[in-house]
């Protein structure tokens, strides 16, 4: 049974989808546009629960009919997007990349993509933003929720009808507290997992229960609440950013804001917000919002893939317009025809009709695409470029590892490298992912001079003391570095300490040129606000603190400067050779020097006082004008800032001065 149509809810859908599209498109000021997904969850919970409650009250509830409606609502547009996205992936992806895409395709088809991406990505970064089906995680959360929710509502309504609201509020509270806990302990779980997101859908369910019980705002309260609700959503959209701890308690702003608008709109009396949301432009965007959400992300990913990050503002504006056009066509010719007709007869036996055939063919195509062993023909030039992205050129694995615990139970994982047959450890390396990639060269040089050392590091963790990163997934970086310092104190035989990081990203707070990924803010105990200028002050204080404390332990320090960053990794370089061979792919040495100017000034400022050495890899990688992208036709870079193992080993001679 359907519930009364409300134009303002379609308008609220527009408020949900447009910030998501604009945020993903990189439009300024929409830094919190991702909260649109949370608004969708509230709307979904409200509408679906309302339908189920009406069916239960009229004794027309049918679990089969419920899933029948979900299939008609979700599948047609979804399958269309999956087929088109897969065909584009076959054209623009290389075999290894396409194999990963196939896994994400299967997870989308089976509605577990939220967990697939949770384990596949781990934290937000450039690679995450290049996955064309990443946005399907929210659809998976909804469908997992609706596997159990109709059954729950049926049982509670049957046996505890007078307590439906209380029980639902209790489950809502459990999910909310779980989300708040997980956002500070396992941010990826809090973001992607269904238990941590269910409370947002349950807010909509609670609204539907209140509405069924005849509980509405008084007209004057409705006006105030709708205004405050809209203000809360806009605050989230324009004030939140990638450094906001989310979802957790911060998600209450868009969620409760949406709830206030929905409940206020239930009143028969009009209010300004309801009139705004019911306007034709808002309703139009709301009607196509599902298709727009499905289409916008793959279009963005492939456009950026083809433009190699060099898109202009005008091109992006045209792309957003194209998204709206495609979404309208999808809504008009795919969503609506399937949703309005039945896929089978009233006896629930399939009829052979065009819609059933189309759905079966679509499912067959997607299953086929997710299982084929795709091999595209590559030229020798392209094949050599891609060697850098292979498993043989990933960072070396260190097996001889132990975990060191500090006095306050902080810990750091230390792994032996170099000549591990030696008893005495003479050097230690602390690094982030750049340390991870360069340790192959250090290992080679140490073995040449029969020196044993240890490596301690973690991706994304700056190798400086007393720095806290304000982004999700890096809460333990500071404690690991502190534990490393205590490890050095416990090992007087260690004479040399090597520090490696992607220094510029922490000092500048932003990524190189057009590369994807979040901004990086750092702070220490003196930080009052977050800004790029404050990043520099924190970086300098932390650097001085680090070299001072390690020097006081009687250790000699070697700083390894940052390798030049590129806009392109091996796959992008190979793709450029195929589809845009005229594209200028050079790395200008002047760009590198400008990017490193502040970091180099900090190194120079404290070098004489603390007597540390600095090794600059770019001296082996750059001539007077350009820095190398290729070595004998093979890409030096695995991605846009990490070099391949073979090249890390090739430039290992720069470490000889440490061990000689």
Coordinates of N, CA and C in Angstrom, one line a residue, residues 117-118 120-130 187-189 191 242-243 460 471-474 516-520:
X117 N 34.5 -2.4 0.4 CA 35.3 -1.2 0.4 C 35.9 -0.8 1.7
X118 N 35.2 -1.2 2.8 CA 35.7 -1.0 4.1 C 37.1 -1.7 4.3
X120 N 38.9 -3.1 1.7 CA 39.7 -2.9 0.5 C 40.5 -1.5 0.6
X121 N 39.8 -0.5 1.2 CA 40.4 0.8 1.2 C 41.1 1.1 2.5
X122 N 40.4 1.0 3.6 CA 41.0 1.2 4.9 C 40.8 2.7 5.4
X123 N 41.3 3.6 4.5 CA 41.0 5.0 4.8 C 40.9 5.8 3.5
X124 N 40.4 7.0 3.6 CA 40.2 7.8 2.4 C 41.5 8.3 1.8
X125 N 41.6 8.0 0.5 CA 42.8 8.5 -0.1 C 42.5 8.5 -1.6
X126 N 43.5 8.9 -2.4 CA 43.4 9.0 -3.9 C 42.8 7.7 -4.5
X127 N 43.5 6.5 -4.2 CA 43.0 5.3 -4.8 C 41.5 5.0 -4.6
X128 N 41.0 5.4 -3.4 CA 39.5 5.2 -3.1 C 38.7 6.1 -4.1
X129 N 39.2 7.2 -4.4 CA 38.4 8.1 -5.2 C 38.5 7.8 -6.7
X130 N 39.2 6.7 -7.1 CA 39.3 6.3 -8.5 C 38.5 5.0 -8.7
X187 N 37.5 4.1 12.4 CA 36.7 5.1 11.6 C 36.1 4.5 10.3
X188 N 36.8 3.6 9.7 CA 36.3 2.9 8.4 C 35.0 2.1 8.7
X189 N 35.1 1.4 9.9 CA 33.9 0.6 10.3 C 32.7 1.5 10.6
X191 N 32.1 4.3 9.3 CA 31.6 4.9 8.0 C 30.8 3.9 7.2
X242 N 36.7 16.9 5.4 CA 37.3 15.6 5.5 C 38.0 15.4 6.9
X243 N 38.2 16.5 7.6 CA 38.8 16.4 9.0 C 37.7 16.2 10.1
X460 N 51.1 6.8 6.0 CA 50.4 8.0 6.4 C 50.8 8.6 7.8
X471 N 42.7 13.6 10.8 CA 42.0 12.9 9.7 C 41.7 11.5 10.2
X472 N 40.7 11.0 9.7 CA 40.2 9.7 10.2 C 41.2 8.6 9.8
X473 N 41.5 7.7 10.8 CA 42.3 6.5 10.5 C 43.7 6.6 10.9
X474 N 44.1 7.8 11.5 CA 45.5 8.0 11.9 C 45.7 8.4 13.4
X516 N 44.2 13.2 -6.5 CA 43.1 13.0 -5.6 C 43.5 12.7 -4.2
X517 N 42.6 12.9 -3.3 CA 42.8 12.6 -1.9 C 42.5 13.8 -1.0
X518 N 42.4 13.5 0.3 CA 42.0 14.5 1.3 C 43.2 15.5 1.6
X519 N 42.8 16.6 2.1 CA 43.8 17.5 2.7 C 44.3 16.9 4.0
X520 N 45.5 17.3 4.5 CA 46.1 16.7 5.7 C 46.4 17.9 6.7

